[in-house]
PDB file of C-alpha atoms in Angstrom:
ATOM      1  CA  MET N   1       0.161   0.017   0.095  1.00 42.00           C
ATOM      2  CA  LYS N   2       1.535   3.513  -0.837  1.00 39.00           C
ATOM      3  CA  ILE N   3       1.768   5.792   1.865  1.00 40.00           C
ATOM      4  CA  TRP N   4      -0.908   8.475   0.537  1.00 38.00           C
ATOM      5  CA  GLN N   5      -3.740   5.773   0.946  1.00 43.00           C
ATOM      6  CA  LEU N   6      -2.692   5.412   4.834  1.00 43.00           C
ATOM      7  CA  LEU N   7      -3.753   9.339   4.114  1.00 43.00           C
ATOM      8  CA  ASP N   8      -6.830  10.938   6.611  1.00 44.00           C
ATOM      9  CA  PRO N   9      -9.403  11.516   3.744  1.00 43.00           C
ATOM     10  CA  LYS N  10      -9.996  15.131   4.539  1.00 44.00           C
ATOM     11  CA  ASN N  11      -6.310  15.507   3.772  1.00 45.00           C
ATOM     12  CA  LEU N  12      -6.263  13.741   0.392  1.00 43.00           C
ATOM     13  CA  SER N  13      -5.860  16.671  -1.322  1.00 43.00           C
ATOM     14  CA  TYR N  14      -2.852  17.376   0.270  1.00 39.00           C
ATOM     15  CA  ALA N  15      -1.318  14.416  -1.044  1.00 40.00           C
ATOM     16  CA  THR N  16      -2.754  14.981  -4.831  1.00 39.00           C
ATOM     17  CA  GLY N  17      -0.270  18.211  -4.332  1.00 41.00           C
ATOM     18  CA  LEU N  18       2.774  16.447  -3.877  1.00 38.00           C
ATOM     19  CA  ILE N  19       2.169  13.369  -6.989  1.00 35.00           C
ATOM     20  CA  HIS N  20       1.423  16.699  -8.851  1.00 37.00           C
ATOM     21  CA  MET N  21       4.944  18.383  -8.238  1.00 35.00           C
ATOM     22  CA  GLY N  22       6.008  15.243  -8.952  1.00 37.00           C
ATOM     23  CA  LYS N  23       7.121  14.009  -5.170  1.00 33.00           C
ATOM     24  CA  LYS N  24       5.851  10.814  -5.260  1.00 31.00           C
ATOM     25  CA  ILE N  25       6.070   8.400  -2.961  1.00 31.00           C
ATOM     26  CA  THR N  26       6.574   5.104  -4.028  1.00 31.00           C
ATOM     27  CA  SER N  27       8.084   3.752  -0.354  1.00 31.00           C
ATOM     28  CA  GLN N  28       5.995   0.259   0.818  1.00 29.00           C
ATOM     29  CA  MET N  29       5.290   0.873   4.524  1.00 31.00           C
ATOM     30  CA  THR N  30       3.362  -1.252   6.961  1.00 30.00           C
ATOM     31  CA  GLN N  31       0.233   0.317   9.177  1.00 31.00           C
ATOM     32  CA  ARG N  32       2.966  -0.061  11.808  1.00 28.00           C
ATOM     33  CA  THR N  33       5.674   2.352  10.839  1.00 29.00           C
ATOM     34  CA  CYS N  34       3.673   5.006   8.760  1.00 30.00           C
ATOM     35  CA  TYR N  35       0.793   6.528   8.983  1.00 28.00           C
ATOM     36  CA  PHE N  36      -1.562   9.855   9.295  1.00 28.00           C
ATOM     37  CA  LEU N  37      -1.951  11.198  12.650  1.00 30.00           C
ATOM     38  CA  SER N  38      -5.722  11.094  12.615  1.00 31.00           C
ATOM     39  CA  CYS N  39      -6.158  10.723  15.891  1.00 33.00           C
ATOM     40  CA  LEU N  40      -5.407  14.992  16.623  1.00 32.00           C
ATOM     41  CA  ARG N  41      -8.044  17.074  15.268  1.00 32.00           C
ATOM     42  CA  PRO N  42      -7.180  18.512  11.520  1.00 34.00           C
ATOM     43  CA  SER N  43      -8.363  22.321  12.756  1.00 31.00           C
ATOM     44  CA  THR N  44      -5.262  22.350  15.375  1.00 31.00           C
ATOM     45  CA  ASN N  45      -2.659  19.794  14.112  1.00 32.00           C
ATOM     46  CA  PRO N  46      -0.903  20.456  10.516  1.00 32.00           C
ATOM     47  CA  LEU N  47       0.045  16.917   8.436  1.00 30.00           C
ATOM     48  CA  ILE N  48       2.118  15.185  10.323  1.00 28.00           C
ATOM     49  CA  LEU N  49       3.616  11.335   9.980  1.00 31.00           C
ATOM     50  CA  ARG N  50       4.260   9.548  12.509  1.00 33.00           C
ATOM     51  CA  THR N  51       5.756   6.066  13.273  1.00 34.00           C
ATOM     52  CA  GLU N  52       3.275   4.308  15.930  1.00 41.00           C
ATOM     53  CA  MET N  53      -0.358   3.288  15.481  1.00 42.00           C
ATOM     54  CA  PRO N  54      -2.917   5.820  16.438  1.00 60.00           C
ATOM     55  CA  ILE N  55      -5.752   4.160  19.267  1.00 81.00           C
ATOM     56  CA  ARG N  56      -8.523   3.036  17.818  1.00 85.00           C
ATOM     57  CA  ILE N  57     -11.711   4.470  18.477  1.00 91.00           C
ATOM     58  CA  PRO N  58     -14.657   1.952  16.257  1.00 93.00           C
ATOM     59  CA  LEU N  59     -17.292   4.892  16.718  1.00 95.00           C
ATOM     60  CA  LYS N  60     -14.897   7.637  15.010  1.00 93.00           C
ATOM     61  CA  GLU N  61     -14.185   4.599  11.937  1.00 93.00           C
ATOM     62  CA  LEU N  62     -17.845   4.569  11.531  1.00 94.00           C
ATOM     63  CA  PHE N  63     -18.770   8.832  12.173  1.00 95.00           C
ATOM     64  CA  SER N  64     -15.826   9.386   9.763  1.00 94.00           C
ATOM     65  CA  ALA N  65     -17.223   7.198   6.980  1.00 95.00           C
ATOM     66  CA  GLY N  66     -20.782   8.800   7.729  1.00 95.00           C
ATOM     67  CA  LYS N  67     -22.449   5.358   8.827  1.00 96.00           C
ATOM     68  CA  THR N  68     -25.126   5.326  11.443  1.00 97.00           C
ATOM     69  CA  ALA N  69     -23.826   4.081  14.627  1.00 98.00           C
ATOM     70  CA  PHE N  70     -26.005   1.322  16.468  1.00 98.00           C
ATOM     71  CA  GLY N  71     -25.540   0.544  20.247  1.00 98.00           C
ATOM     72  CA  ALA N  72     -26.832  -0.962  22.910  1.00 98.00           C
ATOM     73  CA  TRP N  73     -27.158   0.122  26.734  1.00 97.00           C
ATOM     74  CA  ASN N  74     -25.649  -2.407  29.599  1.00 98.00           C
ATOM     75  CA  THR N  75     -26.798  -2.342  32.834  1.00 97.00           C
ATOM     76  CA  ILE N  76     -26.043  -5.558  34.284  1.00 97.00           C
ATOM     77  CA  PRO N  77     -22.608  -5.574  35.683  1.00 97.00           C
ATOM     78  CA  GLY N  78     -20.758  -9.214  34.029  1.00 96.00           C
ATOM     79  CA  ILE N  79     -18.323  -9.924  31.323  1.00 95.00           C
ATOM     80  CA  GLY N  80     -20.175 -12.632  29.743  1.00 95.00           C
ATOM     81  CA  ILE N  81     -23.371  -9.752  29.425  1.00 95.00           C
ATOM     82  CA  VAL N  82     -21.104  -7.720  27.725  1.00 96.00           C
ATOM     83  CA  ARG N  83     -19.501  -9.890  25.514  1.00 96.00           C
ATOM     84  CA  THR N  84     -22.674 -11.110  24.055  1.00 96.00           C
ATOM     85  CA  ILE N  85     -24.140  -7.449  23.747  1.00 97.00           C
ATOM     86  CA  SER N  86     -21.220  -6.161  21.763  1.00 96.00           C
ATOM     87  CA  SER N  87     -20.525  -9.374  19.593  1.00 96.00           C
ATOM     88  CA  THR N  88     -23.820  -8.705  18.267  1.00 96.00           C
ATOM     89  CA  PRO N  89     -23.001  -8.077  14.074  1.00 96.00           C
ATOM     90  CA  GLY N  90     -24.280  -4.176  13.387  1.00 96.00           C
ATOM     91  CA  ILE N  91     -23.360  -2.926  16.906  1.00 97.00           C
ATOM     92  CA  SER N  92     -20.528  -0.526  17.207  1.00 97.00           C
ATOM     93  CA  TRP N  93     -20.247   1.120  20.829  1.00 98.00           C
ATOM     94  CA  VAL N  94     -21.993  -0.200  24.102  1.00 98.00           C
ATOM     95  CA  CYS N  95     -23.025   2.471  26.942  1.00 98.00           C
ATOM     96  CA  VAL N  96     -21.606   1.110  30.191  1.00 98.00           C
ATOM     97  CA  ASP N  97     -24.511   2.566  32.806  1.00 97.00           C
ATOM     98  CA  ALA N  98     -23.076   4.115  36.064  1.00 96.00           C
ATOM     99  CA  GLU N  99     -25.685   6.235  36.452  1.00 95.00           C
ATOM    100  CA  HIS N 100     -28.952   3.993  36.595  1.00 95.00           C
ATOM    101  CA  GLY N 101     -27.694   0.765  36.227  1.00 94.00           C
ATOM    102  CA  GLN N 102     -26.006  -1.702  38.377  1.00 94.00           C
ATOM    103  CA  ILE N 103     -22.605  -0.900  37.291  1.00 94.00           C
ATOM    104  CA  ASN N 104     -19.867   0.721  39.812  1.00 90.00           C
ATOM    105  CA  ASP N 105     -16.562   1.827  39.629  1.00 88.00           C
ATOM    106  CA  THR N 106     -14.847  -1.517  40.125  1.00 89.00           C
ATOM    107  CA  HIS N 107     -16.685  -2.926  37.039  1.00 95.00           C
ATOM    108  CA  ILE N 108     -15.860  -0.450  34.362  1.00 96.00           C
ATOM    109  CA  TYR N 109     -12.523  -1.543  33.756  1.00 94.00           C
ATOM    110  CA  ALA N 110     -13.576  -5.085  33.141  1.00 95.00           C
ATOM    111  CA  HIS N 111     -16.804  -3.689  30.506  1.00 97.00           C
ATOM    112  CA  THR N 112     -14.212  -1.734  29.035  1.00 96.00           C
ATOM    113  CA  THR N 113     -11.883  -4.655  28.152  1.00 93.00           C
ATOM    114  CA  ALA N 114     -14.816  -7.218  27.166  1.00 95.00           C
ATOM    115  CA  ILE N 115     -16.365  -4.218  24.675  1.00 97.00           C
ATOM    116  CA  SER N 116     -13.005  -3.405  23.052  1.00 94.00           C
ATOM    117  CA  ALA N 117     -11.945  -6.355  22.774  1.00 93.00           C
ATOM    118  CA  SER N 118     -15.143  -7.323  20.342  1.00 94.00           C
ATOM    119  CA  GLY N 119     -14.343  -4.456  18.772  1.00 94.00           C
ATOM    120  CA  CYS N 120     -16.653  -2.028  19.511  1.00 96.00           C
ATOM    121  CA  SER N 121     -16.341   1.170  21.485  1.00 97.00           C
ATOM    122  CA  PRO N 122     -16.881   1.320  25.008  1.00 97.00           C
ATOM    123  CA  ILE N 123     -19.030   4.669  26.029  1.00 98.00           C
ATOM    124  CA  VAL N 124     -19.490   5.023  30.234  1.00 98.00           C
ATOM    125  CA  ARG N 125     -22.437   7.112  31.355  1.00 98.00           C
ATOM    126  CA  ILE N 126     -21.590   8.570  34.741  1.00 96.00           C
ATOM    127  CA  PRO N 127     -23.543   9.366  37.268  1.00 95.00           C
ATOM    128  CA  ASP N 128     -22.810  12.964  37.312  1.00 93.00           C
ATOM    129  CA  ALA N 129     -20.543  15.993  36.116  1.00 92.00           C
ATOM    130  CA  ASN N 130     -17.977  15.359  38.838  1.00 89.00           C
ATOM    131  CA  ALA N 131     -14.469  15.291  37.512  1.00 91.00           C
ATOM    132  CA  TRP N 132     -13.365  12.735  38.779  1.00 91.00           C
ATOM    133  CA  TRP N 133     -15.922  10.248  37.945  1.00 94.00           C
ATOM    134  CA  ALA N 134     -14.928  11.472  33.998  1.00 94.00           C
ATOM    135  CA  LYS N 135     -11.008  10.622  34.793  1.00 93.00           C
ATOM    136  CA  ARG N 136     -11.666   6.913  36.470  1.00 94.00           C
ATOM    137  CA  ALA N 137     -13.948   6.210  32.730  1.00 95.00           C
ATOM    138  CA  LEU N 138     -11.340   7.330  30.948  1.00 95.00           C
ATOM    139  CA  ASP N 139      -8.315   6.139  32.942  1.00 93.00           C
ATOM    140  CA  ALA N 140     -10.302   2.637  32.813  1.00 93.00           C
ATOM    141  CA  GLY N 141     -10.512   2.678  28.603  1.00 93.00           C
ATOM    142  CA  ALA N 142     -13.593   4.093  27.951  1.00 95.00           C
ATOM    143  CA  HIS N 143     -14.058   5.749  24.307  1.00 96.00           C
ATOM    144  CA  GLY N 144     -16.121   8.030  25.299  1.00 97.00           C
ATOM    145  CA  VAL N 145     -18.208   9.589  28.834  1.00 98.00           C
ATOM    146  CA  MET N 146     -21.421  10.686  28.508  1.00 98.00           C
ATOM    147  CA  VAL N 147     -22.756  12.916  31.112  1.00 97.00           C
ATOM    148  CA  PRO N 148     -25.970  13.221  31.977  1.00 96.00           C
ATOM    149  CA  LEU N 149     -28.313  16.195  33.137  1.00 93.00           C
ATOM    150  CA  LEU N 150     -26.241  19.049  32.269  1.00 93.00           C
ATOM    151  CA  ARG N 151     -27.892  22.381  32.153  1.00 95.00           C
ATOM    152  CA  ASP N 152     -25.812  25.043  30.680  1.00 96.00           C
ATOM    153  CA  ALA N 153     -22.710  26.056  28.311  1.00 97.00           C
ATOM    154  CA  ALA N 154     -20.836  27.042  31.284  1.00 97.00           C
ATOM    155  CA  SER N 155     -20.981  23.199  33.038  1.00 96.00           C
ATOM    156  CA  VAL N 156     -20.535  21.613  29.319  1.00 97.00           C
ATOM    157  CA  ARG N 157     -17.153  23.302  29.182  1.00 97.00           C
ATOM    158  CA  GLU N 158     -16.068  22.400  32.623  1.00 96.00           C
ATOM    159  CA  THR N 159     -17.100  18.822  31.419  1.00 96.00           C
ATOM    160  CA  VAL N 160     -14.594  18.951  28.119  1.00 96.00           C
ATOM    161  CA  ALA N 161     -11.782  20.629  29.701  1.00 95.00           C
ATOM    162  CA  SER N 162     -12.547  17.114  32.711  1.00 95.00           C
ATOM    163  CA  MET N 163     -11.481  15.341  29.791  1.00 94.00           C
ATOM    164  CA  LYS N 164      -8.836  16.857  28.150  1.00 93.00           C
ATOM    165  CA  TYR N 165      -4.929  16.635  29.178  1.00 87.00           C
ATOM    166  CA  PRO N 166      -3.405  20.123  29.552  1.00 92.00           C
ATOM    167  CA  PRO N 167      -2.992  22.439  27.628  1.00 91.00           C
ATOM    168  CA  HIS N 168      -6.994  21.815  26.353  1.00 91.00           C
ATOM    169  CA  GLY N 169      -8.051  20.941  29.834  1.00 89.00           C
ATOM    170  CA  ILE N 170      -7.143  19.736  33.341  1.00 87.00           C
ATOM    171  CA  ARG N 171      -7.021  15.956  33.321  1.00 90.00           C
ATOM    172  CA  GLY N 172      -4.891  14.153  35.119  1.00 87.00           C
ATOM    173  CA  PHE N 173      -2.334  11.678  33.557  1.00 87.00           C
ATOM    174  CA  GLY N 174      -2.201   8.661  34.658  1.00 85.00           C
ATOM    175  CA  PRO N 175      -3.228   5.917  31.823  1.00 79.00           C
ATOM    176  CA  MET N 176      -2.463   2.380  33.358  1.00 79.00           C
ATOM    177  CA  TYR N 177      -5.015   0.935  32.559  1.00 81.00           C
ATOM    178  CA  THR N 178      -6.267   2.445  29.358  1.00 84.00           C
ATOM    179  CA  HIS N 179      -4.550   0.099  26.999  1.00 79.00           C
ATOM    180  CA  HIS N 180      -6.078  -2.794  26.459  1.00 81.00           C
ATOM    181  CA  ALA N 181      -9.279  -0.969  25.108  1.00 87.00           C
ATOM    182  CA  PHE N 182      -7.155   0.377  22.256  1.00 84.00           C
ATOM    183  CA  GLY N 183      -5.080  -2.406  20.759  1.00 75.00           C
ATOM    184  CA  PRO N 184      -2.658  -4.718  21.981  1.00 72.00           C
ATOM    185  CA  ASP N 185       0.320  -2.515  20.913  1.00 76.00           C
ATOM    186  CA  CYS N 186      -0.801   0.580  22.389  1.00 80.00           C
ATOM    187  CA  THR N 187       1.808   2.656  24.238  1.00 78.00           C
ATOM    188  CA  SER N 188       1.443   5.487  26.829  1.00 80.00           C
ATOM    189  CA  GLU N 189       2.606   7.797  23.928  1.00 79.00           C
ATOM    190  CA  GLU N 190       0.429   6.429  21.682  1.00 82.00           C
ATOM    191  CA  TYR N 191      -2.643   7.469  24.155  1.00 85.00           C
ATOM    192  CA  LYS N 192      -1.806  10.691  25.510  1.00 81.00           C
ATOM    193  CA  ALA N 193      -1.784  11.459  21.497  1.00 80.00           C
ATOM    194  CA  GLY N 194      -4.735  10.663  20.811  1.00 81.00           C
ATOM    195  CA  ALA N 195      -6.678  11.034  24.453  1.00 85.00           C
ATOM    196  CA  ASN N 196      -7.899  14.445  23.484  1.00 85.00           C
ATOM    197  CA  ASP N 197      -9.815  12.908  20.346  1.00 87.00           C
ATOM    198  CA  LEU N 198     -11.570  10.844  22.913  1.00 94.00           C
ATOM    199  CA  TYR N 199     -15.325  11.126  22.716  1.00 96.00           C
ATOM    200  CA  VAL N 200     -17.514  13.810  25.007  1.00 97.00           C
ATOM    201  CA  LEU N 201     -21.024  13.025  24.822  1.00 98.00           C
ATOM    202  CA  VAL N 202     -23.720  15.432  27.077  1.00 98.00           C
ATOM    203  CA  GLN N 203     -27.486  14.737  27.270  1.00 97.00           C
ATOM    204  CA  ILE N 204     -29.895  16.541  26.353  1.00 97.00           C
ATOM    205  CA  GLU N 205     -32.977  16.025  29.024  1.00 96.00           C
ATOM    206  CA  THR N 206     -33.400  19.172  30.903  1.00 95.00           C
ATOM    207  CA  LYS N 207     -35.854  22.284  30.152  1.00 96.00           C
ATOM    208  CA  GLU N 208     -32.623  24.885  30.914  1.00 97.00           C
ATOM    209  CA  SER N 209     -30.494  22.483  28.303  1.00 96.00           C
ATOM    210  CA  ILE N 210     -33.489  23.085  25.799  1.00 97.00           C
ATOM    211  CA  GLN N 211     -33.424  27.147  26.454  1.00 97.00           C
ATOM    212  CA  ASN N 212     -29.910  26.865  26.728  1.00 97.00           C
ATOM    213  CA  LEU N 213     -28.926  24.649  23.306  1.00 98.00           C
ATOM    214  CA  GLU N 214     -27.548  26.767  20.982  1.00 97.00           C
ATOM    215  CA  GLU N 215     -24.934  28.111  23.290  1.00 98.00           C
ATOM    216  CA  ILE N 216     -24.350  24.159  24.242  1.00 98.00           C
ATOM    217  CA  ALA N 217     -24.222  22.904  20.244  1.00 98.00           C
ATOM    218  CA  GLN N 218     -21.088  25.649  20.200  1.00 97.00           C
ATOM    219  CA  VAL N 219     -18.904  24.513  23.021  1.00 97.00           C
ATOM    220  CA  ASP N 220     -15.240  23.565  21.480  1.00 96.00           C
ATOM    221  CA  GLY N 221     -14.274  19.757  22.384  1.00 96.00           C
ATOM    222  CA  LEU N 222     -17.720  18.475  22.684  1.00 97.00           C
ATOM    223  CA  ASP N 223     -18.649  15.661  20.163  1.00 97.00           C
ATOM    224  CA  VAL N 224     -22.446  14.646  20.888  1.00 98.00           C
ATOM    225  CA  LEU N 225     -25.455  15.547  21.893  1.00 98.00           C
ATOM    226  CA  PHE N 226     -27.083  12.828  23.338  1.00 98.00           C
ATOM    227  CA  ILE N 227     -31.427  12.943  23.587  1.00 98.00           C
ATOM    228  CA  GLY N 228     -32.662  11.211  26.911  1.00 95.00           C
ATOM    229  CA  PRO N 229     -36.191  11.055  25.710  1.00 96.00           C
ATOM    230  CA  PHE N 230     -37.820  10.126  29.218  1.00 95.00           C
ATOM    231  CA  ASP N 231     -36.001  12.944  31.154  1.00 95.00           C
ATOM    232  CA  LEU N 232     -36.462  15.293  28.857  1.00 96.00           C
ATOM    233  CA  ALA N 233     -40.500  14.526  28.549  1.00 96.00           C
ATOM    234  CA  LEU N 234     -40.112  14.816  32.374  1.00 95.00           C
ATOM    235  CA  ASN N 235     -38.399  18.362  32.325  1.00 95.00           C
ATOM    236  CA  LEU N 236     -40.432  19.425  29.952  1.00 96.00           C
ATOM    237  CA  GLU N 237     -43.335  18.203  31.492  1.00 96.00           C
ATOM    238  CA  VAL N 238     -44.842  17.359  28.513  1.00 97.00           C
ATOM    239  CA  SER N 239     -46.221  13.558  27.479  1.00 96.00           C
ATOM    240  CA  PHE N 240     -44.040  10.857  26.180  1.00 95.00           C
ATOM    241  CA  GLY N 241     -44.341  10.853  22.401  1.00 94.00           C
ATOM    242  CA  GLY N 242     -46.483  14.013  22.251  1.00 96.00           C
ATOM    243  CA  ASN N 243     -45.833  16.491  19.829  1.00 97.00           C
ATOM    244  CA  GLU N 244     -43.960  19.251  22.135  1.00 97.00           C
ATOM    245  CA  HIS N 245     -42.127  16.148  23.013  1.00 97.00           C
ATOM    246  CA  GLU N 246     -40.851  15.321  19.419  1.00 97.00           C
ATOM    247  CA  ASP N 247     -40.746  19.206  18.373  1.00 98.00           C
ATOM    248  CA  ALA N 248     -37.787  19.152  21.178  1.00 98.00           C
ATOM    249  CA  ILE N 249     -36.016  16.194  19.881  1.00 98.00           C
ATOM    250  CA  GLN N 250     -36.053  17.659  16.229  1.00 98.00           C
ATOM    251  CA  ARG N 251     -34.779  21.063  17.132  1.00 98.00           C
ATOM    252  CA  ILE N 252     -32.018  18.636  19.220  1.00 98.00           C
ATOM    253  CA  LEU N 253     -31.041  16.755  15.974  1.00 98.00           C
ATOM    254  CA  LYS N 254     -30.955  20.576  13.818  1.00 98.00           C
ATOM    255  CA  THR N 255     -29.269  21.803  16.683  1.00 98.00           C
ATOM    256  CA  ALA N 256     -26.334  19.453  17.165  1.00 98.00           C
ATOM    257  CA  HIS N 257     -26.056  19.164  13.099  1.00 98.00           C
ATOM    258  CA  LYS N 258     -26.078  22.665  12.243  1.00 98.00           C
ATOM    259  CA  TYR N 259     -22.996  23.276  14.933  1.00 98.00           C
ATOM    260  CA  GLY N 260     -21.140  20.190  13.435  1.00 97.00           C
ATOM    261  CA  LYS N 261     -21.792  17.927  16.143  1.00 98.00           C
ATOM    262  CA  LYS N 262     -23.453  14.488  15.992  1.00 98.00           C
ATOM    263  CA  ALA N 263     -27.088  13.598  17.318  1.00 98.00           C
ATOM    264  CA  ALA N 264     -27.519  10.858  19.320  1.00 98.00           C
ATOM    265  CA  ILE N 265     -30.539   9.476  21.153  1.00 98.00           C
ATOM    266  CA  TYR N 266     -32.264   6.218  23.441  1.00 97.00           C
ATOM    267  CA  CYS N 267     -33.938   4.015  21.587  1.00 97.00           C
ATOM    268  CA  THR N 268     -35.741   1.015  23.483  1.00 93.00           C
ATOM    269  CA  ASN N 269     -36.397  -0.992  20.113  1.00 94.00           C
ATOM    270  CA  GLY N 270     -35.077  -1.494  16.964  1.00 95.00           C
ATOM    271  CA  ASP N 271     -38.439   0.099  15.512  1.00 96.00           C
ATOM    272  CA  GLN N 272     -37.922   2.794  17.016  1.00 96.00           C
ATOM    273  CA  ALA N 273     -34.364   3.101  16.308  1.00 97.00           C
ATOM    274  CA  ARG N 274     -35.003   2.826  12.081  1.00 98.00           C
ATOM    275  CA  ILE N 275     -37.058   5.714  12.651  1.00 97.00           C
ATOM    276  CA  ARG N 276     -34.686   7.733  14.360  1.00 98.00           C
ATOM    277  CA  ALA N 277     -31.763   6.754  11.677  1.00 98.00           C
ATOM    278  CA  GLU N 278     -34.727   7.748   8.646  1.00 98.00           C
ATOM    279  CA  GLN N 279     -34.594  11.199  10.333  1.00 98.00           C
ATOM    280  CA  GLY N 280     -30.547  11.907  10.093  1.00 98.00           C
ATOM    281  CA  PHE N 281     -29.339  10.135  14.232  1.00 98.00           C
ATOM    282  CA  ASP N 282     -25.900   9.910  13.864  1.00 98.00           C
ATOM    283  CA  MET N 283     -25.821   7.583  17.310  1.00 98.00           C
ATOM    284  CA  ILE N 284     -28.826   5.396  18.404  1.00 98.00           C
ATOM    285  CA  SER N 285     -29.316   2.752  20.770  1.00 97.00           C
ATOM    286  CA  ILE N 286     -31.204   0.101  20.200  1.00 97.00           C
ATOM    287  CA  ALA N 287     -32.031  -2.123  23.409  1.00 95.00           C
ATOM    288  CA  THR N 288     -31.370  -2.498  26.762  1.00 96.00           C
ATOM    289  CA  ASP N 289     -29.972  -5.726  28.129  1.00 96.00           C
ATOM    290  CA  VAL N 290     -32.782  -6.018  31.142  1.00 94.00           C
ATOM    291  CA  ASP N 291     -35.498  -5.526  28.751  1.00 93.00           C
ATOM    292  CA  ILE N 292     -34.212  -8.056  26.200  1.00 93.00           C
ATOM    293  CA  LEU N 293     -33.420 -10.302  28.959  1.00 93.00           C
ATOM    294  CA  ALA N 294     -36.963  -9.753  31.048  1.00 90.00           C
ATOM    295  CA  ASN N 295     -38.963  -9.557  27.627  1.00 89.00           C
ATOM    296  CA  GLY N 296     -37.068 -12.672  25.918  1.00 90.00           C
ATOM    297  CA  TYR N 297     -38.029 -14.888  28.921  1.00 90.00           C
ATOM    298  CA  ALA N 298     -41.629 -13.237  29.324  1.00 88.00           C
ATOM    299  CA  ALA N 299     -42.361 -14.329  25.681  1.00 88.00           C
ATOM    300  CA  SER N 300     -40.847 -17.856  25.574  1.00 90.00           C
ATOM    301  CA  ILE N 301     -42.747 -18.715  28.804  1.00 90.00           C
ATOM    302  CA  SER N 302     -46.000 -17.490  27.238  1.00 88.00           C
ATOM    303  CA  ARG N 303     -45.434 -19.369  24.250  1.00 88.00           C
ATOM    304  CA  ALA N 304     -44.592 -22.914  26.770  1.00 92.00           C
ATOM    305  CA  THR N 305     -48.073 -22.060  29.646  1.00 91.00           C
ATOM    306  CA  ASN N 306     -49.984 -19.997  27.260  1.00 85.00           C
ATOM    307  CA  LEU N 307     -50.605 -17.409  30.079  1.00 84.00           C
ATOM    308  CA  ASP N 308     -50.213 -13.789  29.333  1.00 80.00           C
ATOM    309  CA  THR N 309     -46.207 -13.043  31.291  1.00 73.00           C
ATOM    310  CA  ASN N 310     -46.215  -9.289  29.675  1.00 70.00           C
ATOM    311  CA  VAL N 311     -43.687  -7.885  32.293  1.00 69.00           C
ATOM    312  CA  SER N 312     -43.046  -4.084  32.524  1.00 62.00           C
ATOM    313  CA  SER N 313     -39.015  -3.697  32.875  1.00 60.00           C
ATOM    314  CA  GLY N 314     -36.698  -0.638  32.316  1.00 60.00           C
ATOM    315  CA  TYR N 315     -37.488   1.670  29.978  1.00 63.00           C
ATOM    316  CA  SER N 316     -39.891  -0.350  28.029  1.00 57.00           C
ATOM    317  CA  ALA N 317     -42.766  -0.025  30.306  1.00 49.00           C
ATOM    318  CA  THR N 318     -42.889   3.701  29.706  1.00 51.00           C
TER     319      THR N 318
END
């Protein structure tokens, strides 16, 4: 493979210019020895060639290809659970839910290990906007951190800063347990070079966040506006699925894209997810583990006994 084939697509014009100038690059190089440093933001970093591999983020690869990223929600502790979820064809990310799930700090490392080993991106939802929680999740190997219930641009800026190394933020450097999530050959220096490109996701689900939506969407370093539809309906005091609720969802979608951010939303099933994908959402959950388990067992026992065994579990009950 020629070296210009390894360049980031956004910089192909640069490679073409070199060719037209007669400076053809003909050396055969392996991916390990030469590649474009795509893990750093092109707005702040010129075309650079390095001799290490970048950290691999499957979610970023899908976004770069313009594809919809379908994912799943993990609330139950256990490597077997997350490995089963992340091994499902078509799943590109798994949210490890440390806010409402039964996940605690000691589970996150094991879960990010299993998810990344399956070729998916582990996204950790932390309980709130505490900087130490974000640092713990990232140090455990998260490819991105989701923060719930943010209300204004100032709190979003603080969240972004907590996830970036200086000079872009205040995150402390201690990646002793991050390497497993980015490939077996990832080094501390490689992780440090790409760590500021890990995903920052904030949930838009409060009345204040809707009021401050334009300002929030313009925060530098923020990557994804993630809609929490249930809290959004509660906080707006509107009916879930009603016109006012849907209007707010569509406003978030349009505003995210207006300012170059990705728009994401939580769905409880594949039918909902298909509709949201057709609307243009970039990142969509398709189901939650506890709902799949409860509804799956209920359906099987219903067939076996002819009993009505409808269950109310998790978000699927709403």
